[in-house]
């Protein structure tokens, strides 16, 4: 297999009871890709991205990660999740821990790094997103949504994953905080971090994506470079979706 391939997704199927979300989905994600997934609500974007770190177990089909079949029986899910970081719409920080502890807990407990080393790393990363002064804050009362999400990104990044998954990272934010979070994600993309990002932020998708997937009705209906998708969409459903979400006035 090409050494550059990170995820090889083959004939993936996911059902919830009698509902088939997708059937026969195949895709390849390479190192250095910034794959942006767009498409209407209910199209299967979250389910797809959650299959990549096995938050959802595929019903059938295969996912290979760095050449290894992660859908195989007995596969070590926890080890996989160390390599595949995830950032959620709702941040999912621990309320009872400080910002610093939110970041260091996985480093000390999962990666078995020393307290000191973990703290140093966390502070360095917090500095990178301009939040080193929030290290001792408890998040619910002392942080804005934008700050919480930047911390959630740092927490994922601290584990030094091979790829970061984002599921609508700015959808729960007040509009004035969207920019600061997209800026952090853009900076990571520029630094060459491989990512898969589900988003409704079309300006971001266009600017930062190396590849855009349009997902609708459980299918990748169209994909291409940002220019191909946004300037010259071929598929009628892509055209219709874009005409609805991109403001022309
Ligand atoms: P998107 O993220 O594109 O909005 P989702 O992946 O969340 O789409 O959902 C795809 C379909 O799967 C929807 O019909 C949704 O209702 C259904 N679905 C998602 N998660 C579950 C679940 N845990 N149980 C049952 N149905 C689900
Ligand atoms: Mg979703």
PDB file of C-alpha atoms and ligand atoms in Angstrom:
ATOM      1  CA  UNK A   1       0.000   0.000   0.000  1.00  0.00           C
ATOM      2  CA  UNK A   2       1.055   3.585  -0.656  1.00  0.00           C
ATOM      3  CA  UNK A   3       2.894   4.739   2.488  1.00  0.00           C
ATOM      4  CA  UNK A   4       1.157   8.063   2.266  1.00  0.00           C
ATOM      5  CA  UNK A   5      -2.293   6.585   2.857  1.00  0.00           C
ATOM      6  CA  UNK A   6      -3.729   7.170   6.316  1.00  0.00           C
ATOM      7  CA  UNK A   7      -7.300   5.893   6.013  1.00  0.00           C
ATOM      8  CA  UNK A   8      -8.493   3.423   3.408  1.00  0.00           C
ATOM      9  CA  UNK A   9     -12.255   3.082   3.694  1.00  0.00           C
ATOM     10  CA  UNK A  10     -13.780   0.215   1.751  1.00  0.00           C
ATOM     11  CA  UNK A  11     -17.456  -0.471   1.114  1.00  0.00           C
ATOM     12  CA  UNK A  12     -18.435   0.937   4.484  1.00  0.00           C
ATOM     13  CA  UNK A  13     -21.952   0.352   5.702  1.00  0.00           C
ATOM     14  CA  UNK A  14     -23.601   1.781   8.801  1.00  0.00           C
ATOM     15  CA  UNK A  15     -27.106   0.963   9.969  1.00  0.00           C
ATOM     16  CA  UNK A  16     -28.993   2.126  13.019  1.00  0.00           C
ATOM     17  CA  UNK A  17     -31.661  -0.564  13.330  1.00  0.00           C
ATOM     18  CA  UNK A  18     -33.622  -0.468  10.099  1.00  0.00           C
ATOM     19  CA  UNK A  19     -32.106   2.886   9.033  1.00  0.00           C
ATOM     20  CA  UNK A  20     -29.223   2.593   6.599  1.00  0.00           C
ATOM     21  CA  UNK A  21     -27.095   5.743   6.882  1.00  0.00           C
ATOM     22  CA  UNK A  22     -24.666   4.664   4.179  1.00  0.00           C
ATOM     23  CA  UNK A  23     -23.913   1.556   2.206  1.00  0.00           C
ATOM     24  CA  UNK A  24     -20.870   1.001   0.062  1.00  0.00           C
ATOM     25  CA  UNK A  25     -18.933   4.124   1.022  1.00  0.00           C
ATOM     26  CA  UNK A  26     -15.313   4.067  -0.126  1.00  0.00           C
ATOM     27  CA  UNK A  27     -12.718   6.781   0.338  1.00  0.00           C
ATOM     28  CA  UNK A  28      -8.996   7.294   0.814  1.00  0.00           C
ATOM     29  CA  UNK A  29      -7.477   9.906   3.107  1.00  0.00           C
ATOM     30  CA  UNK A  30      -3.759  10.603   2.816  1.00  0.00           C
ATOM     31  CA  UNK A  31      -1.212  12.154   5.146  1.00  0.00           C
ATOM     32  CA  UNK A  32      -1.250  15.928   4.805  1.00  0.00           C
ATOM     33  CA  UNK A  33      -4.818  16.034   3.463  1.00  0.00           C
ATOM     34  CA  UNK A  34      -7.219  18.588   4.854  1.00  0.00           C
ATOM     35  CA  UNK A  35     -10.492  16.946   3.908  1.00  0.00           C
ATOM     36  CA  UNK A  36     -13.529  19.127   4.402  1.00  0.00           C
ATOM     37  CA  UNK A  37     -16.942  17.454   4.441  1.00  0.00           C
ATOM     38  CA  UNK A  38     -19.960  19.559   3.599  1.00  0.00           C
ATOM     39  CA  UNK A  39     -23.583  18.681   2.969  1.00  0.00           C
ATOM     40  CA  UNK A  40     -27.115  18.873   4.297  1.00  0.00           C
ATOM     41  CA  UNK A  41     -28.102  17.834   7.790  1.00  0.00           C
ATOM     42  CA  UNK A  42     -28.852  14.140   8.146  1.00  0.00           C
ATOM     43  CA  UNK A  43     -26.583  13.227   5.226  1.00  0.00           C
ATOM     44  CA  UNK A  44     -24.337  11.018   7.361  1.00  0.00           C
ATOM     45  CA  UNK A  45     -21.361  13.344   7.907  1.00  0.00           C
ATOM     46  CA  UNK A  46     -21.144  12.812  11.671  1.00  0.00           C
ATOM     47  CA  UNK A  47     -21.708   9.088  11.410  1.00  0.00           C
ATOM     48  CA  UNK A  48     -18.937   8.805   8.827  1.00  0.00           C
ATOM     49  CA  UNK A  49     -16.399  10.805  10.819  1.00  0.00           C
ATOM     50  CA  UNK A  50     -17.327   8.943  14.028  1.00  0.00           C
ATOM     51  CA  UNK A  51     -16.639   5.634  12.273  1.00  0.00           C
ATOM     52  CA  UNK A  52     -13.072   6.812  11.668  1.00  0.00           C
ATOM     53  CA  UNK A  53     -12.264   6.686  15.379  1.00  0.00           C
ATOM     54  CA  UNK A  54     -14.765   3.929  16.102  1.00  0.00           C
ATOM     55  CA  UNK A  55     -17.130   6.059  18.154  1.00  0.00           C
ATOM     56  CA  UNK A  56     -19.539   4.319  15.803  1.00  0.00           C
ATOM     57  CA  UNK A  57     -18.906   0.715  14.894  1.00  0.00           C
ATOM     58  CA  UNK A  58     -19.444   0.141  11.170  1.00  0.00           C
ATOM     59  CA  UNK A  59     -22.066  -2.464  10.349  1.00  0.00           C
ATOM     60  CA  UNK A  60     -20.077  -3.824   7.403  1.00  0.00           C
ATOM     61  CA  UNK A  61     -17.098  -2.924   5.273  1.00  0.00           C
ATOM     62  CA  UNK A  62     -13.526  -2.154   6.244  1.00  0.00           C
ATOM     63  CA  UNK A  63     -11.488   0.762   7.477  1.00  0.00           C
ATOM     64  CA  UNK A  64      -7.722   0.477   7.299  1.00  0.00           C
ATOM     65  CA  UNK A  65      -5.672   2.974   9.261  1.00  0.00           C
ATOM     66  CA  UNK A  66      -1.960   3.079   8.499  1.00  0.00           C
ATOM     67  CA  UNK A  67      -2.435  -0.289   6.835  1.00  0.00           C
ATOM     68  CA  UNK A  68      -4.137  -1.956   9.802  1.00  0.00           C
ATOM     69  CA  UNK A  69      -7.768  -3.142   9.731  1.00  0.00           C
ATOM     70  CA  UNK A  70      -9.396  -1.187  12.569  1.00  0.00           C
ATOM     71  CA  UNK A  71     -12.708  -2.973  12.035  1.00  0.00           C
ATOM     72  CA  UNK A  72     -11.141  -6.351  12.811  1.00  0.00           C
ATOM     73  CA  UNK A  73     -12.287  -8.276  15.886  1.00  0.00           C
ATOM     74  CA  UNK A  74     -10.169  -7.578  18.942  1.00  0.00           C
ATOM     75  CA  UNK A  75      -8.701  -4.372  17.537  1.00  0.00           C
ATOM     76  CA  UNK A  76      -7.366  -2.041  20.263  1.00  0.00           C
ATOM     77  CA  UNK A  77      -9.741   0.921  20.085  1.00  0.00           C
ATOM     78  CA  UNK A  78      -8.013   2.889  22.829  1.00  0.00           C
ATOM     79  CA  UNK A  79      -4.671   2.746  21.112  1.00  0.00           C
ATOM     80  CA  UNK A  80      -6.347   3.891  17.883  1.00  0.00           C
ATOM     81  CA  UNK A  81      -7.989   6.880  19.585  1.00  0.00           C
ATOM     82  CA  UNK A  82      -4.581   8.098  20.748  1.00  0.00           C
ATOM     83  CA  UNK A  83      -3.624   8.438  17.104  1.00  0.00           C
ATOM     84  CA  UNK A  84      -6.919   9.884  15.944  1.00  0.00           C
ATOM     85  CA  UNK A  85      -7.868  13.031  17.854  1.00  0.00           C
ATOM     86  CA  UNK A  86     -11.422  14.316  17.841  1.00  0.00           C
ATOM     87  CA  UNK A  87     -12.905  17.746  18.452  1.00  0.00           C
ATOM     88  CA  UNK A  88     -16.661  17.916  19.015  1.00  0.00           C
ATOM     89  CA  UNK A  89     -19.265  20.595  18.492  1.00  0.00           C
ATOM     90  CA  UNK A  90     -19.953  20.716  22.250  1.00  0.00           C
ATOM     91  CA  UNK A  91     -16.284  20.843  23.379  1.00  0.00           C
ATOM     92  CA  UNK A  92     -16.700  17.920  25.861  1.00  0.00           C
ATOM     93  CA  UNK A  93     -14.261  19.365  28.402  1.00  0.00           C
ATOM     94  CA  UNK A  94     -14.316  18.012  31.951  1.00  0.00           C
ATOM     95  CA  UNK A  95     -16.148  20.557  34.136  1.00  0.00           C
ATOM     96  CA  UNK A  96     -14.469  19.518  37.357  1.00  0.00           C
ATOM     97  CA  UNK A  97     -10.934  20.019  36.082  1.00  0.00           C
ATOM     98  CA  UNK A  98      -8.934  23.143  35.322  1.00  0.00           C
ATOM     99  CA  UNK A  99      -7.956  23.971  31.766  1.00  0.00           C
ATOM    100  CA  UNK A 100      -4.469  22.636  32.415  1.00  0.00           C
ATOM    101  CA  UNK A 101      -5.759  19.398  33.953  1.00  0.00           C
ATOM    102  CA  UNK A 102      -8.119  18.901  31.001  1.00  0.00           C
ATOM    103  CA  UNK A 103      -5.054  18.784  28.781  1.00  0.00           C
ATOM    104  CA  UNK A 104      -2.603  16.907  31.002  1.00  0.00           C
ATOM    105  CA  UNK A 105      -4.939  14.131  32.193  1.00  0.00           C
ATOM    106  CA  UNK A 106      -4.616  12.023  29.041  1.00  0.00           C
ATOM    107  CA  UNK A 107      -0.897  12.685  28.862  1.00  0.00           C
ATOM    108  CA  UNK A 108      -0.281  11.390  32.374  1.00  0.00           C
ATOM    109  CA  UNK A 109      -2.926   8.632  32.469  1.00  0.00           C
ATOM    110  CA  UNK A 110      -2.859   7.343  28.906  1.00  0.00           C
ATOM    111  CA  UNK A 111       0.570   8.309  27.602  1.00  0.00           C
ATOM    112  CA  UNK A 112       2.207   7.824  31.020  1.00  0.00           C
ATOM    113  CA  UNK A 113       4.160  11.047  30.720  1.00  0.00           C
ATOM    114  CA  UNK A 114       5.353  12.767  33.892  1.00  0.00           C
ATOM    115  CA  UNK A 115       3.289  15.556  35.504  1.00  0.00           C
ATOM    116  CA  UNK A 116       6.054  18.012  34.825  1.00  0.00           C
ATOM    117  CA  UNK A 117       6.542  17.085  31.188  1.00  0.00           C
ATOM    118  CA  UNK A 118       2.766  17.082  30.601  1.00  0.00           C
ATOM    119  CA  UNK A 119       2.328  20.484  32.199  1.00  0.00           C
ATOM    120  CA  UNK A 120       5.146  21.971  30.187  1.00  0.00           C
ATOM    121  CA  UNK A 121       3.675  20.627  26.965  1.00  0.00           C
ATOM    122  CA  UNK A 122       0.163  21.840  27.830  1.00  0.00           C
ATOM    123  CA  UNK A 123       1.392  25.343  28.638  1.00  0.00           C
ATOM    124  CA  UNK A 124       3.346  25.504  25.414  1.00  0.00           C
ATOM    125  CA  UNK A 125       0.275  24.532  23.394  1.00  0.00           C
ATOM    126  CA  UNK A 126      -1.977  26.923  25.326  1.00  0.00           C
ATOM    127  CA  UNK A 127       0.461  29.681  24.488  1.00  0.00           C
ATOM    128  CA  UNK A 128       0.200  28.758  20.829  1.00  0.00           C
ATOM    129  CA  UNK A 129      -3.543  29.511  20.917  1.00  0.00           C
ATOM    130  CA  UNK A 130      -3.145  32.563  23.145  1.00  0.00           C
ATOM    131  CA  UNK A 131      -4.663  31.010  26.269  1.00  0.00           C
ATOM    132  CA  UNK A 132      -1.739  30.414  28.626  1.00  0.00           C
ATOM    133  CA  UNK A 133      -3.329  32.858  31.087  1.00  0.00           C
ATOM    134  CA  UNK A 134      -6.352  30.520  31.380  1.00  0.00           C
ATOM    135  CA  UNK A 135      -4.354  27.488  32.536  1.00  0.00           C
ATOM    136  CA  UNK A 136      -5.880  27.487  36.021  1.00  0.00           C
ATOM    137  CA  UNK A 137      -9.415  28.421  35.026  1.00  0.00           C
ATOM    138  CA  UNK A 138     -12.356  26.050  35.437  1.00  0.00           C
ATOM    139  CA  UNK A 139     -14.157  26.126  32.158  1.00  0.00           C
ATOM    140  CA  UNK A 140     -17.922  26.508  32.584  1.00  0.00           C
ATOM    141  CA  UNK A 141     -17.984  29.889  34.263  1.00  0.00           C
ATOM    142  CA  UNK A 142     -14.637  31.338  33.352  1.00  0.00           C
ATOM    143  CA  UNK A 143     -14.340  30.730  29.632  1.00  0.00           C
ATOM    144  CA  UNK A 144     -16.180  31.742  26.481  1.00  0.00           C
ATOM    145  CA  UNK A 145     -17.301  29.155  23.929  1.00  0.00           C
ATOM    146  CA  UNK A 146     -14.479  30.138  21.609  1.00  0.00           C
ATOM    147  CA  UNK A 147     -11.929  29.672  24.383  1.00  0.00           C
ATOM    148  CA  UNK A 148     -13.414  26.295  25.333  1.00  0.00           C
ATOM    149  CA  UNK A 149     -13.143  25.092  21.778  1.00  0.00           C
ATOM    150  CA  UNK A 150      -9.549  26.302  21.423  1.00  0.00           C
ATOM    151  CA  UNK A 151      -8.763  24.365  24.615  1.00  0.00           C
ATOM    152  CA  UNK A 152     -10.489  21.266  23.261  1.00  0.00           C
ATOM    153  CA  UNK A 153      -8.285  21.555  20.171  1.00  0.00           C
ATOM    154  CA  UNK A 154      -5.170  21.871  22.328  1.00  0.00           C
ATOM    155  CA  UNK A 155      -6.253  18.845  24.345  1.00  0.00           C
ATOM    156  CA  UNK A 156      -6.542  16.768  21.174  1.00  0.00           C
ATOM    157  CA  UNK A 157      -3.275  18.129  19.801  1.00  0.00           C
ATOM    158  CA  UNK A 158      -1.334  17.385  22.987  1.00  0.00           C
ATOM    159  CA  UNK A 159      -1.691  13.670  22.285  1.00  0.00           C
ATOM    160  CA  UNK A 160       0.277  14.180  19.062  1.00  0.00           C
ATOM    161  CA  UNK A 161      -2.299  12.384  16.928  1.00  0.00           C
ATOM    162  CA  UNK A 162      -1.611  11.376  13.334  1.00  0.00           C
ATOM    163  CA  UNK A 163      -4.900  12.977  12.294  1.00  0.00           C
ATOM    164  CA  UNK A 164      -7.466  15.307  13.838  1.00  0.00           C
ATOM    165  CA  UNK A 165     -11.197  14.916  13.251  1.00  0.00           C
ATOM    166  CA  UNK A 166     -13.510  17.894  13.705  1.00  0.00           C
ATOM    167  CA  UNK A 167     -17.297  17.561  13.744  1.00  0.00           C
ATOM    168  CA  UNK A 168     -18.792  21.018  13.227  1.00  0.00           C
ATOM    169  CA  UNK A 169     -16.310  22.659  15.602  1.00  0.00           C
ATOM    170  CA  UNK A 170     -17.897  26.106  15.338  1.00  0.00           C
ATOM    171  CA  UNK A 171     -21.600  25.249  15.184  1.00  0.00           C
ATOM    172  CA  UNK A 172     -22.212  25.776  18.907  1.00  0.00           C
ATOM    173  CA  UNK A 173     -20.438  29.139  19.015  1.00  0.00           C
ATOM    174  CA  UNK A 174     -21.766  32.663  19.001  1.00  0.00           C
ATOM    175  CA  UNK A 175     -20.931  34.206  15.625  1.00  0.00           C
ATOM    176  CA  UNK A 176     -18.255  36.522  16.985  1.00  0.00           C
ATOM    177  CA  UNK A 177     -16.253  33.526  18.250  1.00  0.00           C
ATOM    178  CA  UNK A 178     -16.264  31.477  15.076  1.00  0.00           C
ATOM    179  CA  UNK A 179     -13.293  33.317  13.583  1.00  0.00           C
ATOM    180  CA  UNK A 180     -10.855  32.666  16.429  1.00  0.00           C
ATOM    181  CA  UNK A 181     -11.523  28.919  16.299  1.00  0.00           C
ATOM    182  CA  UNK A 182     -11.304  28.701  12.506  1.00  0.00           C
ATOM    183  CA  UNK A 183      -8.025  30.607  12.723  1.00  0.00           C
ATOM    184  CA  UNK A 184      -6.541  27.977  15.045  1.00  0.00           C
ATOM    185  CA  UNK A 185      -7.683  25.169  12.729  1.00  0.00           C
ATOM    186  CA  UNK A 186      -6.283  27.025   9.703  1.00  0.00           C
ATOM    187  CA  UNK A 187      -2.936  27.432  11.467  1.00  0.00           C
ATOM    188  CA  UNK A 188      -2.807  23.705  12.159  1.00  0.00           C
ATOM    189  CA  UNK A 189      -3.592  22.975   8.523  1.00  0.00           C
ATOM    190  CA  UNK A 190      -0.790  25.281   7.470  1.00  0.00           C
ATOM    191  CA  UNK A 191       1.541  23.403   9.810  1.00  0.00           C
ATOM    192  CA  UNK A 192       0.731  20.242   7.842  1.00  0.00           C
ATOM    193  CA  UNK A 193      -1.520  18.436  10.324  1.00  0.00           C
ATOM    194  CA  UNK A 194      -3.791  15.952   8.595  1.00  0.00           C
ATOM    195  CA  UNK A 195      -7.435  16.687   9.256  1.00  0.00           C
ATOM    196  CA  UNK A 196     -10.979  15.749   8.418  1.00  0.00           C
ATOM    197  CA  UNK A 197     -13.363  18.608   9.140  1.00  0.00           C
ATOM    198  CA  UNK A 198     -17.151  18.575   8.928  1.00  0.00           C
ATOM    199  CA  UNK A 199     -18.285  22.177   8.646  1.00  0.00           C
ATOM    200  CA  UNK A 200     -20.902  24.568   7.380  1.00  0.00           C
ATOM    201  CA  UNK A 201     -18.326  27.352   7.132  1.00  0.00           C
ATOM    202  CA  UNK A 202     -17.978  27.546   3.366  1.00  0.00           C
ATOM    203  CA  UNK A 203     -15.370  30.319   3.359  1.00  0.00           C
ATOM    204  CA  UNK A 204     -13.163  28.189   5.569  1.00  0.00           C
ATOM    205  CA  UNK A 205     -13.797  25.051   3.484  1.00  0.00           C
ATOM    206  CA  UNK A 206     -12.776  26.881   0.366  1.00  0.00           C
ATOM    207  CA  UNK A 207      -9.672  28.449   1.838  1.00  0.00           C
ATOM    208  CA  UNK A 208      -8.274  25.648   3.984  1.00  0.00           C
ATOM    209  CA  UNK A 209      -9.462  22.390   2.397  1.00  0.00           C
ATOM    210  CA  UNK A 210      -7.156  20.467   0.101  1.00  0.00           C
ATOM    211  CA  UNK A 211     -10.185  18.394  -0.870  1.00  0.00           C
ATOM    212  CA  UNK A 212     -13.897  18.931  -0.380  1.00  0.00           C
ATOM    213  CA  UNK A 213     -16.390  16.062  -0.102  1.00  0.00           C
ATOM    214  CA  UNK A 214     -20.059  16.813  -0.616  1.00  0.00           C
ATOM    215  CA  UNK A 215     -22.039  14.244   1.323  1.00  0.00           C
ATOM    216  CA  UNK A 216     -25.759  13.804   0.842  1.00  0.00           C
ATOM    217  CA  UNK A 217     -28.109  10.907   1.540  1.00  0.00           C
ATOM    218  CA  UNK A 218     -25.246   8.765   2.817  1.00  0.00           C
ATOM    219  CA  UNK A 219     -23.189   9.164  -0.334  1.00  0.00           C
ATOM    220  CA  UNK A 220     -20.201  11.204  -1.294  1.00  0.00           C
ATOM    221  CA  UNK A 221     -22.140  12.720  -4.148  1.00  0.00           C
ATOM    222  CA  UNK A 222     -19.222  14.782  -5.415  1.00  0.00           C
ATOM    223  CA  UNK A 223     -15.679  15.595  -4.422  1.00  0.00           C
ATOM    224  CA  UNK A 224     -12.848  17.715  -5.679  1.00  0.00           C
ATOM    225  CA  UNK A 225     -10.597  20.629  -4.962  1.00  0.00           C
ATOM    226  CA  UNK A 226     -12.263  23.636  -3.331  1.00  0.00           C
ATOM    227  CA  UNK A 227     -12.145  25.350  -6.690  1.00  0.00           C
ATOM    228  CA  UNK A 228     -13.864  22.465  -8.454  1.00  0.00           C
ATOM    229  CA  UNK A 229     -16.607  22.156  -5.842  1.00  0.00           C
ATOM    230  CA  UNK A 230     -17.270  25.817  -5.212  1.00  0.00           C
ATOM    231  CA  UNK A 231     -16.639  27.290  -8.686  1.00  0.00           C
ATOM    232  CA  UNK A 232     -17.673  24.443 -10.949  1.00  0.00           C
ATOM    233  CA  UNK A 233     -19.899  21.956  -9.119  1.00  0.00           C
ATOM    234  CA  UNK A 234     -21.051  19.190 -11.460  1.00  0.00           C
ATOM    235  CA  UNK A 235     -23.686  17.442  -9.399  1.00  0.00           C
ATOM    236  CA  UNK A 236     -27.197  18.920  -9.261  1.00  0.00           C
ATOM    237  CA  UNK A 237     -27.443  18.259  -5.522  1.00  0.00           C
ATOM    238  CA  UNK A 238     -24.125  20.023  -4.857  1.00  0.00           C
ATOM    239  CA  UNK A 239     -25.317  23.002  -6.886  1.00  0.00           C
ATOM    240  CA  UNK A 240     -28.602  23.132  -5.024  1.00  0.00           C
ATOM    241  CA  UNK A 241     -26.932  22.857  -1.611  1.00  0.00           C
ATOM    242  CA  UNK A 242     -24.381  25.557  -2.393  1.00  0.00           C
ATOM    243  CA  UNK A 243     -27.043  27.894  -3.731  1.00  0.00           C
ATOM    244  CA  UNK A 244     -28.796  27.609  -0.382  1.00  0.00           C
ATOM    245  CA  UNK A 245     -25.795  28.053   1.890  1.00  0.00           C
ATOM    246  CA  UNK A 246     -23.741  30.646   0.077  1.00  0.00           C
ATOM    247  CA  UNK A 247     -25.081  34.131   0.450  1.00  0.00           C
ATOM    248  CA  UNK A 248     -25.157  35.939  -2.849  1.00  0.00           C
ATOM    249  CA  UNK A 249     -26.577  39.180  -1.508  1.00  0.00           C
TER     250      UNK A 249
HETATM  251  P1  LIG B   1     -25.160  14.671   9.610  1.00  0.00           P
HETATM  252  O1  LIG B   1     -24.015  14.722  10.551  1.00  0.00           O
HETATM  253  O2  LIG B   1     -24.782  14.785   8.166  1.00  0.00           O
HETATM  254  O3  LIG B   1     -26.238  15.647   9.970  1.00  0.00           O
HETATM  255  P2  LIG B   1     -25.713  12.119  10.864  1.00  0.00           P
HETATM  256  O4  LIG B   1     -24.566  11.240  10.586  1.00  0.00           O
HETATM  257  O5  LIG B   1     -25.782  12.755  12.209  1.00  0.00           O
HETATM  258  O6  LIG B   1     -25.814  13.229   9.722  1.00  0.00           O
HETATM  259  O7  LIG B   1     -27.044  11.313  10.685  1.00  0.00           O
HETATM  260  C1  LIG B   1     -27.319  10.491   9.558  1.00  0.00           C
HETATM  261  C2  LIG B   1     -28.608   9.737   9.818  1.00  0.00           C
HETATM  262  O8  LIG B   1     -28.405   8.786  10.862  1.00  0.00           O
HETATM  263  C3  LIG B   1     -29.775  10.607  10.280  1.00  0.00           C
HETATM  264  O9  LIG B   1     -30.953  10.102   9.720  1.00  0.00           O
HETATM  265  C4  LIG B   1     -29.752  10.439  11.770  1.00  0.00           C
HETATM  266  O10 LIG B   1     -31.037  10.662  12.319  1.00  0.00           O
HETATM  267  C5  LIG B   1     -29.304   9.008  11.930  1.00  0.00           C
HETATM  268  N1  LIG B   1     -28.578   8.765  13.177  1.00  0.00           N
HETATM  269  C6  LIG B   1     -27.401   9.335  13.551  1.00  0.00           C
HETATM  270  N2  LIG B   1     -26.980   8.856  14.729  1.00  0.00           N
HETATM  271  C7  LIG B   1     -27.915   7.946  15.132  1.00  0.00           C
HETATM  272  C8  LIG B   1     -28.069   7.103  16.280  1.00  0.00           C
HETATM  273  N3  LIG B   1     -27.136   7.064  17.247  1.00  0.00           N
HETATM  274  N4  LIG B   1     -29.154   6.307  16.329  1.00  0.00           N
HETATM  275  C9  LIG B   1     -30.083   6.319  15.346  1.00  0.00           C
HETATM  276  N5  LIG B   1     -30.006   7.080  14.240  1.00  0.00           N
HETATM  277  C10 LIG B   1     -28.947   7.892  14.128  1.00  0.00           C
HETATM  278 MG1  LIG B   2     -23.607  16.033  12.140  1.00  0.00          MG
END
